[in-house]
mmCIF file of C-alpha atoms and ligand atoms in Angstrom:
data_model
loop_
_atom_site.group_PDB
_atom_site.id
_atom_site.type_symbol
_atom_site.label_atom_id
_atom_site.label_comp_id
_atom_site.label_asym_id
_atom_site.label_seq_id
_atom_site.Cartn_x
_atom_site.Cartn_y
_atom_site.Cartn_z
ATOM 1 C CA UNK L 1 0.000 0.000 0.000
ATOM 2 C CA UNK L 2 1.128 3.927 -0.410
ATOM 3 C CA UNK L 3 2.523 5.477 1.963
ATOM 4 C CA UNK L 4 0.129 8.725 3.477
ATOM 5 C CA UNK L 5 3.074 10.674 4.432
ATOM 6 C CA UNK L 6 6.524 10.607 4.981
ATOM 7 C CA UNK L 7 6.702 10.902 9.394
ATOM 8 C CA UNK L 8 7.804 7.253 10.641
ATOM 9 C CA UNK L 9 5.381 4.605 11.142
ATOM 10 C CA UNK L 10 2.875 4.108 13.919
ATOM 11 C CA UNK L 11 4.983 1.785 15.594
ATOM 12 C CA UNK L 12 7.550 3.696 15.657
ATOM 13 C CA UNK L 13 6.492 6.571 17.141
ATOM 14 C CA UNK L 14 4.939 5.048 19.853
ATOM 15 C CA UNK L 15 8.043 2.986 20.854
ATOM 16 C CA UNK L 16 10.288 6.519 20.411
ATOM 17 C CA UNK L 17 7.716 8.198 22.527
ATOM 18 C CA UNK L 18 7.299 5.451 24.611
ATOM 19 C CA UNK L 19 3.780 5.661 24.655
ATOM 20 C CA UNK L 20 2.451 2.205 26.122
ATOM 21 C CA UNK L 21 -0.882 2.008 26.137
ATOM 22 C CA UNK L 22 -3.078 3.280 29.735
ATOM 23 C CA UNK L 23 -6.518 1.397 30.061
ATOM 24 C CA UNK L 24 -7.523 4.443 32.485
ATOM 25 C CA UNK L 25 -7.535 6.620 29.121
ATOM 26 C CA UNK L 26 -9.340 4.335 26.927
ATOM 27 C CA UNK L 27 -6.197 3.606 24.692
ATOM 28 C CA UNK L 28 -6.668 1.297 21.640
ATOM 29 C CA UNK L 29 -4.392 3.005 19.181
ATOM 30 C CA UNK L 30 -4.935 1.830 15.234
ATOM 31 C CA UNK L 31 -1.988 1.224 13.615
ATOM 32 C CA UNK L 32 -2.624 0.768 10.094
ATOM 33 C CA UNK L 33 -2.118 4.256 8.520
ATOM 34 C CA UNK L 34 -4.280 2.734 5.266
ATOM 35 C CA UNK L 35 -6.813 1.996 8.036
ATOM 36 C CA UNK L 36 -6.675 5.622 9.250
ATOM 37 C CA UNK L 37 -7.056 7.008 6.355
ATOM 38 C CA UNK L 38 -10.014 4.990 4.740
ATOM 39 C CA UNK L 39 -11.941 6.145 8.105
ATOM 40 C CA UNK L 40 -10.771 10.030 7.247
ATOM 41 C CA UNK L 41 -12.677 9.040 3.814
ATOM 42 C CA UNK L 42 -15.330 8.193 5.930
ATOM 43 C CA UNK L 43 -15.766 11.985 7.224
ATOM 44 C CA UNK L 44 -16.959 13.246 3.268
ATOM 45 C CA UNK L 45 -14.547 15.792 1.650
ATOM 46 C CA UNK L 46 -12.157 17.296 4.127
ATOM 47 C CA UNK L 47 -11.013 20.278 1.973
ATOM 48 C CA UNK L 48 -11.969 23.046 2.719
ATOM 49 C CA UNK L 49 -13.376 22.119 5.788
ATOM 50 C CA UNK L 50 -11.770 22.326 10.010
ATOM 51 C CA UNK L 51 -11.748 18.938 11.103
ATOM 52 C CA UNK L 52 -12.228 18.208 15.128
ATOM 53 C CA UNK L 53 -10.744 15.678 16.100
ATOM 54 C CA UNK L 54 -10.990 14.172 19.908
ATOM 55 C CA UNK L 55 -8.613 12.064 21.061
ATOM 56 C CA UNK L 56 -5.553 11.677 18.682
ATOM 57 C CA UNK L 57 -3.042 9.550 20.820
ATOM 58 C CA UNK L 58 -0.217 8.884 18.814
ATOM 59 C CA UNK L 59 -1.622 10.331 15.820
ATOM 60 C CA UNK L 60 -2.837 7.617 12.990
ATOM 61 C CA UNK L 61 -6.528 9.176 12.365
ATOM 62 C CA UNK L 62 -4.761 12.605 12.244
ATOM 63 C CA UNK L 63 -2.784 11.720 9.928
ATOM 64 C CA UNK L 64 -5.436 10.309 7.959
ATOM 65 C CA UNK L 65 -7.581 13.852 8.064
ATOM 66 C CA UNK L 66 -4.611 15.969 7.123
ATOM 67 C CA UNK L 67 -3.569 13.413 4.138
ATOM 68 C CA UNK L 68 -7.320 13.095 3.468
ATOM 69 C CA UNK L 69 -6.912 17.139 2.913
ATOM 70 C CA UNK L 70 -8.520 18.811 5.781
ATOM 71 C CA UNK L 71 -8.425 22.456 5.641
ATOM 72 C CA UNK L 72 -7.406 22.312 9.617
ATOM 73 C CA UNK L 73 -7.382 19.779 12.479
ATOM 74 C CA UNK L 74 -7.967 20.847 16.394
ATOM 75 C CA UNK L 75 -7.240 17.696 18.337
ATOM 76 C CA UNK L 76 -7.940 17.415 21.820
ATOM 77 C CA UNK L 77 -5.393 15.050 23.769
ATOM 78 C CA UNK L 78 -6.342 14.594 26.949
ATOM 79 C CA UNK L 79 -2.621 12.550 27.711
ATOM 80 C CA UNK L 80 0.283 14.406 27.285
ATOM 81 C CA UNK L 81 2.628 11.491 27.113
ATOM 82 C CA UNK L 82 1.120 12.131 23.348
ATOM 83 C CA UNK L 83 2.035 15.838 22.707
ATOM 84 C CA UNK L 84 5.756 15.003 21.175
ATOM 85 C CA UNK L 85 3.945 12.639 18.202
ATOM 86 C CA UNK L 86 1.315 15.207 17.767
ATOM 87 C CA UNK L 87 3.886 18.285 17.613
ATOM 88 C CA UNK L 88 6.317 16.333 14.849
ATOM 89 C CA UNK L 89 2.822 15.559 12.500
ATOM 90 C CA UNK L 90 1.929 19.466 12.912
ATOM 91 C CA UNK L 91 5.685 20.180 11.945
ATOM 92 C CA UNK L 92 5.092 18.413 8.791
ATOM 93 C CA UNK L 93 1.552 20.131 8.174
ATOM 94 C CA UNK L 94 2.830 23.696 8.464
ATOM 95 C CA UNK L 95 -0.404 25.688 9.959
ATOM 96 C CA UNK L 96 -2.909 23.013 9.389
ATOM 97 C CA UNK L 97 -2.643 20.952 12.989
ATOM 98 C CA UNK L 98 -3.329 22.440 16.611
ATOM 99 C CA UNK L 99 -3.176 20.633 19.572
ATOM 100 C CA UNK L 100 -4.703 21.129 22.656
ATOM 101 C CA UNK L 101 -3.820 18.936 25.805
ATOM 102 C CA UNK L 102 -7.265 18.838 27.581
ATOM 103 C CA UNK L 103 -10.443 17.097 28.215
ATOM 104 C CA UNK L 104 -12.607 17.065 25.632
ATOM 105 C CA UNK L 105 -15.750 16.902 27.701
ATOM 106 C CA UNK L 106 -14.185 20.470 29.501
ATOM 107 C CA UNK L 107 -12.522 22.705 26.490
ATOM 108 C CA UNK L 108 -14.304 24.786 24.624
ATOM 109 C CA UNK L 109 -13.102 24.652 20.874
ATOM 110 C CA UNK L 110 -15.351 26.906 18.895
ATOM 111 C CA UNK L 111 -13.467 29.906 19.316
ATOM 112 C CA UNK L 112 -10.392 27.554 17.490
ATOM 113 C CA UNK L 113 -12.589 26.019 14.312
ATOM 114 C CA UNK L 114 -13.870 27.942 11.581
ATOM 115 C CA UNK L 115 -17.234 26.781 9.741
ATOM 116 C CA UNK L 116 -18.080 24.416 7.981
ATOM 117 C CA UNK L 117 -16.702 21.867 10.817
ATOM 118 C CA UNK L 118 -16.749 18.335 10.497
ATOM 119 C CA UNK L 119 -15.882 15.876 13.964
ATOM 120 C CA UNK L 120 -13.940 12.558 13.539
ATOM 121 C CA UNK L 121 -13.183 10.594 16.571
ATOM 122 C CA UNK L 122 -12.041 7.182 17.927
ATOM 123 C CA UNK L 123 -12.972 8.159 21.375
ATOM 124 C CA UNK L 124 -13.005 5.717 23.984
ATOM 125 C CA UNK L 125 -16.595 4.233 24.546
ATOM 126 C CA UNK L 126 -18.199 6.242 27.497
ATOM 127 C CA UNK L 127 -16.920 9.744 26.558
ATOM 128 C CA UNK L 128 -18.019 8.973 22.773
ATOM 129 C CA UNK L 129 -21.586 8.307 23.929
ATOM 130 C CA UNK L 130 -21.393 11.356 26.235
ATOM 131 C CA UNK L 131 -20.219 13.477 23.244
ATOM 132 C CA UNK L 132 -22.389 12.547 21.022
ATOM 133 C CA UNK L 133 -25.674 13.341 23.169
ATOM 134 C CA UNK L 134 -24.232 16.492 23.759
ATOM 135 C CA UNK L 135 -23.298 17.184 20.098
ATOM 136 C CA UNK L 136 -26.802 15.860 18.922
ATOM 137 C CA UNK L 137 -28.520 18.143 21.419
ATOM 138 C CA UNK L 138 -27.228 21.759 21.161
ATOM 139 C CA UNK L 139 -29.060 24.730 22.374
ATOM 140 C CA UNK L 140 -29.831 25.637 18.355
ATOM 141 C CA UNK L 141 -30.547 23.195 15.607
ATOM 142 C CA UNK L 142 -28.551 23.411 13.184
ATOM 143 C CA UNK L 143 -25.156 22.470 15.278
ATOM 144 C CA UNK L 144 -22.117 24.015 15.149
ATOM 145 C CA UNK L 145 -20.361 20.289 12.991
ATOM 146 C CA UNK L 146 -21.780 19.350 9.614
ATOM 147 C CA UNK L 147 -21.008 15.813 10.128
ATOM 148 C CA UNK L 148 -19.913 13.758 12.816
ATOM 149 C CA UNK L 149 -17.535 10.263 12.060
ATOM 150 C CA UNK L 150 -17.465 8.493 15.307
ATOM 151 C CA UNK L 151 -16.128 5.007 16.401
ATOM 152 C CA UNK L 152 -18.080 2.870 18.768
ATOM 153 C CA UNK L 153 -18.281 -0.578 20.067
ATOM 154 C CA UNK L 154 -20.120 -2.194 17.847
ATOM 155 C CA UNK L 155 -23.133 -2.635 20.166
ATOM 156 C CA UNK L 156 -23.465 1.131 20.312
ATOM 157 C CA UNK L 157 -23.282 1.960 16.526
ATOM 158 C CA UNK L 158 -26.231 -0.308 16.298
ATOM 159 C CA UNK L 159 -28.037 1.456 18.644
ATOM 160 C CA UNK L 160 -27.219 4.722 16.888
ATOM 161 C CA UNK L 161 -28.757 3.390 13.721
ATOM 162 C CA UNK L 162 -31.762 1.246 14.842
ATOM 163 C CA UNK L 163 -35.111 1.427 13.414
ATOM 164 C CA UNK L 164 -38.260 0.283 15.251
ATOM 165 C CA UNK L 165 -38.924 -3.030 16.331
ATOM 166 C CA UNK L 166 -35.575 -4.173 16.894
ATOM 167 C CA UNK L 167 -33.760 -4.414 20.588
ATOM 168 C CA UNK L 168 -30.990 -1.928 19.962
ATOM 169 C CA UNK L 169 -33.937 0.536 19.292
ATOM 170 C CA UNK L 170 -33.961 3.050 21.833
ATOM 171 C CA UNK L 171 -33.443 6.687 22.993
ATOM 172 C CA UNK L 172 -29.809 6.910 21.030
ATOM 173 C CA UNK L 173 -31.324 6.123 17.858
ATOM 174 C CA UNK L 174 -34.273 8.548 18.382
ATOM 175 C CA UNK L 175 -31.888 11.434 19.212
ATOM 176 C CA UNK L 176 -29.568 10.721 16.303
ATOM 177 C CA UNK L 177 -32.125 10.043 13.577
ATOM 178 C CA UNK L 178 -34.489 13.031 14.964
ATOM 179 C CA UNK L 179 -32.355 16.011 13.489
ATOM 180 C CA UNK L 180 -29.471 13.878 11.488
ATOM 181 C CA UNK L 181 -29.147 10.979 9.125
ATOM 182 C CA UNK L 182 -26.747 8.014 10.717
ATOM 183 C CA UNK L 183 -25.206 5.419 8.816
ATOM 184 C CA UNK L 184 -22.515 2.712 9.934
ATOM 185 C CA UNK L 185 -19.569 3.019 7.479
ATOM 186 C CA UNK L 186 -16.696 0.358 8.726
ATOM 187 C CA UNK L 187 -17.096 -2.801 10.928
ATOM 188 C CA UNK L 188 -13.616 -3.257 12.808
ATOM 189 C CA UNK L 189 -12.249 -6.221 14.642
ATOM 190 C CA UNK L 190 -10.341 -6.119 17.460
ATOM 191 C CA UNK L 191 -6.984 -7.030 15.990
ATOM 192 C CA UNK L 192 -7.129 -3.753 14.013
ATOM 193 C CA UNK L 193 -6.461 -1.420 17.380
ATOM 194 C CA UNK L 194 -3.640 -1.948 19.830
ATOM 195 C CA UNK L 195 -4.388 -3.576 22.213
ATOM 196 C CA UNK L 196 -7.053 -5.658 20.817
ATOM 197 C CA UNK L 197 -10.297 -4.635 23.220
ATOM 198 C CA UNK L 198 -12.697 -7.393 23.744
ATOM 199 C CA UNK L 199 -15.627 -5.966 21.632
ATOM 200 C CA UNK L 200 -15.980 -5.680 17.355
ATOM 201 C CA UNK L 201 -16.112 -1.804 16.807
ATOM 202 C CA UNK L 202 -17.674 0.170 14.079
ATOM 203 C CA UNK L 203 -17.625 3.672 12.733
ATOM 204 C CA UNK L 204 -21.058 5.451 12.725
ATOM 205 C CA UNK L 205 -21.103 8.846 10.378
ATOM 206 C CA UNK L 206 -23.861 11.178 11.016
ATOM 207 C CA UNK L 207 -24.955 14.321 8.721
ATOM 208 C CA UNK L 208 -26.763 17.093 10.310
ATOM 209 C CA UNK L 209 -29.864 17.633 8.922
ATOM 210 C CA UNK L 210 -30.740 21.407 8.199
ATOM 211 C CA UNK L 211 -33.765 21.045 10.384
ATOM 212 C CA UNK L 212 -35.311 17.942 12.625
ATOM 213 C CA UNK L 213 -37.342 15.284 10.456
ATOM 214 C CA UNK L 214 -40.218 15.842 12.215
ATOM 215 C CA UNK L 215 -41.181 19.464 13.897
ATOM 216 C CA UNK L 216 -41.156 18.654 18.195
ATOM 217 C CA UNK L 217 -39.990 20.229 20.886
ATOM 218 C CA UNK L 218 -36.886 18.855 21.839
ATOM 219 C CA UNK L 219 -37.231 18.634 26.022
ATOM 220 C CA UNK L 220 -40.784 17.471 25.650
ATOM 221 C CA UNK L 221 -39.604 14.292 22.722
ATOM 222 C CA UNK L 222 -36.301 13.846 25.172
ATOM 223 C CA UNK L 223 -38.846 13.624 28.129
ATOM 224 C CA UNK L 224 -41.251 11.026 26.503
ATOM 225 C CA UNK L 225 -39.128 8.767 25.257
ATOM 226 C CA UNK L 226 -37.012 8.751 28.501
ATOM 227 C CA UNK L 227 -39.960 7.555 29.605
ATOM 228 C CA UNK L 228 -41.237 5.064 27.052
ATOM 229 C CA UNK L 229 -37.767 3.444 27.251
ATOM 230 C CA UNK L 230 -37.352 3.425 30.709
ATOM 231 C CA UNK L 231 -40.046 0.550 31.059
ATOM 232 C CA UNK L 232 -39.563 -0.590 27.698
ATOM 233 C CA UNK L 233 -41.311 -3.860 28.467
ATOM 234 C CA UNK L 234 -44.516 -1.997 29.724
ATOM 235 C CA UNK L 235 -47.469 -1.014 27.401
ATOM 236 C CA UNK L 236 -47.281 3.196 26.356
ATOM 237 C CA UNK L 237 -50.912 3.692 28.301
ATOM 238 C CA UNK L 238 -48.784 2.293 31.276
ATOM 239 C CA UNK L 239 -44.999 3.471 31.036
ATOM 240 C CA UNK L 240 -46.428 7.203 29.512
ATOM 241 C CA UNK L 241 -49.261 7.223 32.579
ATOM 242 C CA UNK L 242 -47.620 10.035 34.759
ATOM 243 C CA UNK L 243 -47.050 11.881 31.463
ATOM 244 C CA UNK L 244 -50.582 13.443 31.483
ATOM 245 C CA UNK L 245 -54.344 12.848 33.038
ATOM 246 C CA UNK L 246 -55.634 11.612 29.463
ATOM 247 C CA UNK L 247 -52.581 10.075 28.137
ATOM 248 C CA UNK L 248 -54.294 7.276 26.516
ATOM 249 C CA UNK L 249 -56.464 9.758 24.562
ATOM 250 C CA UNK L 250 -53.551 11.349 23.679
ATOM 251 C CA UNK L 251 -51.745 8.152 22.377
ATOM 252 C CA UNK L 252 -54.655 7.720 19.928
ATOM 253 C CA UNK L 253 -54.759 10.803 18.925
ATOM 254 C CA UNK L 254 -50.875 10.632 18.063
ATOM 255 C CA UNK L 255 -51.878 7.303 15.908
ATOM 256 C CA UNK L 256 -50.729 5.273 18.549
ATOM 257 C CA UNK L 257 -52.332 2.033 20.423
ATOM 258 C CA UNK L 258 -51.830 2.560 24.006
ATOM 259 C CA UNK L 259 -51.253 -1.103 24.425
ATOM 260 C CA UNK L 260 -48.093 -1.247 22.180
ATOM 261 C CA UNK L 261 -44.768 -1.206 23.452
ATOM 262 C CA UNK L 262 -41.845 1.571 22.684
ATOM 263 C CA UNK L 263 -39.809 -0.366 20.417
ATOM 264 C CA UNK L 264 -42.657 -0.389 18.494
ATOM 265 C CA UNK L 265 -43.247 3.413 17.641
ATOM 266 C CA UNK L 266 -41.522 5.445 15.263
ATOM 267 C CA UNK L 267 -39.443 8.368 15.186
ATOM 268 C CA UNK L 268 -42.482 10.009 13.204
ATOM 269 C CA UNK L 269 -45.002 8.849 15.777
ATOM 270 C CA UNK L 270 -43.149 10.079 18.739
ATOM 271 C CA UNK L 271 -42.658 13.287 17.310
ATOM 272 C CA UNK L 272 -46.258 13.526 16.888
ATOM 273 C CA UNK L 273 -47.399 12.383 20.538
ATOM 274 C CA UNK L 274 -44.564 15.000 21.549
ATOM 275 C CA UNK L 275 -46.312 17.797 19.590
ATOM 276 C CA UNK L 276 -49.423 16.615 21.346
ATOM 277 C CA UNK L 277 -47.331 17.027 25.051
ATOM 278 C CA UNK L 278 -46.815 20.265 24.556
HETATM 279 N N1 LIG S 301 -7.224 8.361 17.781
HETATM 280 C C1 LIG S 301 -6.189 7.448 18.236
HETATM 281 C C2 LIG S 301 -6.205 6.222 17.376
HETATM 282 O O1 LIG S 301 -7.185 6.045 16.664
HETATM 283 O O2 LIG S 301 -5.239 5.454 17.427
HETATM 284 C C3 LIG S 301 -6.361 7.088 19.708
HETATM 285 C C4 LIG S 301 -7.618 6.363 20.070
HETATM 286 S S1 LIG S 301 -7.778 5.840 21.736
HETATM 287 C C5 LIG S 301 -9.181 4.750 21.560
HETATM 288 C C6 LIG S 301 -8.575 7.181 22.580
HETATM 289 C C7 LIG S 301 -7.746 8.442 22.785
HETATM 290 O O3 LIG S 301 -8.567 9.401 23.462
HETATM 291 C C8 LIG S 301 -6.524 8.245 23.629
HETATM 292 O O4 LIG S 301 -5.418 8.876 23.052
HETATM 293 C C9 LIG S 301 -6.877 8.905 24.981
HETATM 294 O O5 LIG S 301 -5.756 9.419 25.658
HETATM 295 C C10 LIG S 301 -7.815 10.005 24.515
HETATM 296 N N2 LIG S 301 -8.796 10.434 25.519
HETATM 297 C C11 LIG S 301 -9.434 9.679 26.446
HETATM 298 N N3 LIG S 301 -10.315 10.421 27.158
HETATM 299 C C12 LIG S 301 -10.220 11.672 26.640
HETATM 300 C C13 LIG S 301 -10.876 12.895 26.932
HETATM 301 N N4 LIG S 301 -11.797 12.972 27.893
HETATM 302 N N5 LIG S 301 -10.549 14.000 26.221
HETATM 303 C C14 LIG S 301 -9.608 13.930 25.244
HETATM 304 N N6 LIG S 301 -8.960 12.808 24.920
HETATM 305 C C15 LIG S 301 -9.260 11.695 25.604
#
């Protein structure tokens, strides 16, 4: 395969910089600077475009935006064990890579990224999920990111994507498809990251949509599927019953039988019992 650039391989730079993998952090590093870059293809075309990136580590996905042609890359890096890799792949992207050692979940970065942003991220699992709520549920719609190219366990891309009727369908895949279109894009085994982690992984890429799919409020549709899901088991006339006096008048009048279950109501159908909430 070509090479992406000309800095030393992954390997390499990891062994120079001595940067052994901490569980604490989340650390699976890919390897495979082919791999890295066929996810950067992932994220759409780059030019033009600030890329954010969360998590870096040793660099291979970075590498892969900038030789994908990203206009810029901000990468947040929580470990600073990482910041010597990072600073010799900005030295051979004059201008185009900054780096800033912080939590992503705690540093502001719109001040650093000029529109139109895209995100790309092999985040560890829990702060992906808790990025990714936040990301999907800004103050305004549309966001600040045109499209978002996450990796996930596997598990949770599914959920991401769901449609009704299936198990993994559930509040992620109502808040993702609601205002944005979600697709998975790569399946990954474990032997692709280093270490291997104990779960398949895949990358979900989501494109904001210039308005939500269905007009709602957003508290009120967050509010009643928390509480559909939440006794996912239970009938709606039963799980929805604190939601209002006449709640099962309001079910029908949504188009929905209060005796069917939450896995069993669409996006469409939600959105209208949340108009009727409201
Ligand atoms: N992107 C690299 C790759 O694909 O090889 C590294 C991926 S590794 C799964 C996750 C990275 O996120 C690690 O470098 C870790 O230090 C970093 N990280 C973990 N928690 C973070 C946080 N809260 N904010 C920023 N970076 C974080």
């Amino acid at each position: 395969m070509a090479r992406i650039d000309d800095l030393p391989p992954l390997r390499e730079v990891i062994a120079t910089h001595g940067l052994n993998a901490k569980k604490s952090l989340g650390q699976n590093f890919l390897l495979d600077l082919n791999l890295t870059a066929k996810i950067a293809r992932q994220a759409g075309d780059l030019s033009g475009c600030d890329v954010l990136e969360v998590g870096p580590g040793p660099g291979g996905l970075t590498r892969g935006l900038l030789a994908e042609g990203a206009r810029k890359v901000l990468a947040i890096e929580k470990d600073d064990r990482c910041l010597p890799a990072l600073a010799e792949i900005a030295a051979a992207y004059p201008g185009q890579l900054e780096v800033i050692n912080g939590d992503a979940l705690t540093t502001p970065v719109l001040d650093h990224l000029t529109p139109p942003i895209r995100v790309a991220a092999n985040l560890p699992y829990n702060v992906g999920t808790e990025l990714l709520v936040r990301w999907l549920t800004p103050p305004e719609w549309p966001p600040f990111w045109n499209s978002l190219t996450l990796m996930f366990q596997r598990e949770v891309a599914e959920r991401i994507v769901a449609q009704p009727g299936s198990k993994a369908y559930g509040r992620l895949a109502i808040l993702a498809q609601w205002r944005a279109d979600a697709r998975i894009v790569m399946s990954l085994p474990p032997e692709a990251f280093q270490p291997a982690p104990k779960v398949h992984s895949a990358v979900v890429h989501l494109t904001a949509l210039s308005e939500p799919r269905f007009p709602a409020d957003a508290k009120v549709l967050s509010r009643i599927v928390a509480a559909a899901f939440g006794q996912r088991r239970k009938m709606l006339r039963a799980s929805l019953k604190g939601q209002a006096p006449d709640m099962e008048d309001r079910l029908l009048a949504a188009g929905i039988p209060p005796t069917a279950r939450a896995e069993e109501i669409d996006l469409e159908r939600f959105c209208a019992l949340a108009r009727l909430m409201t």
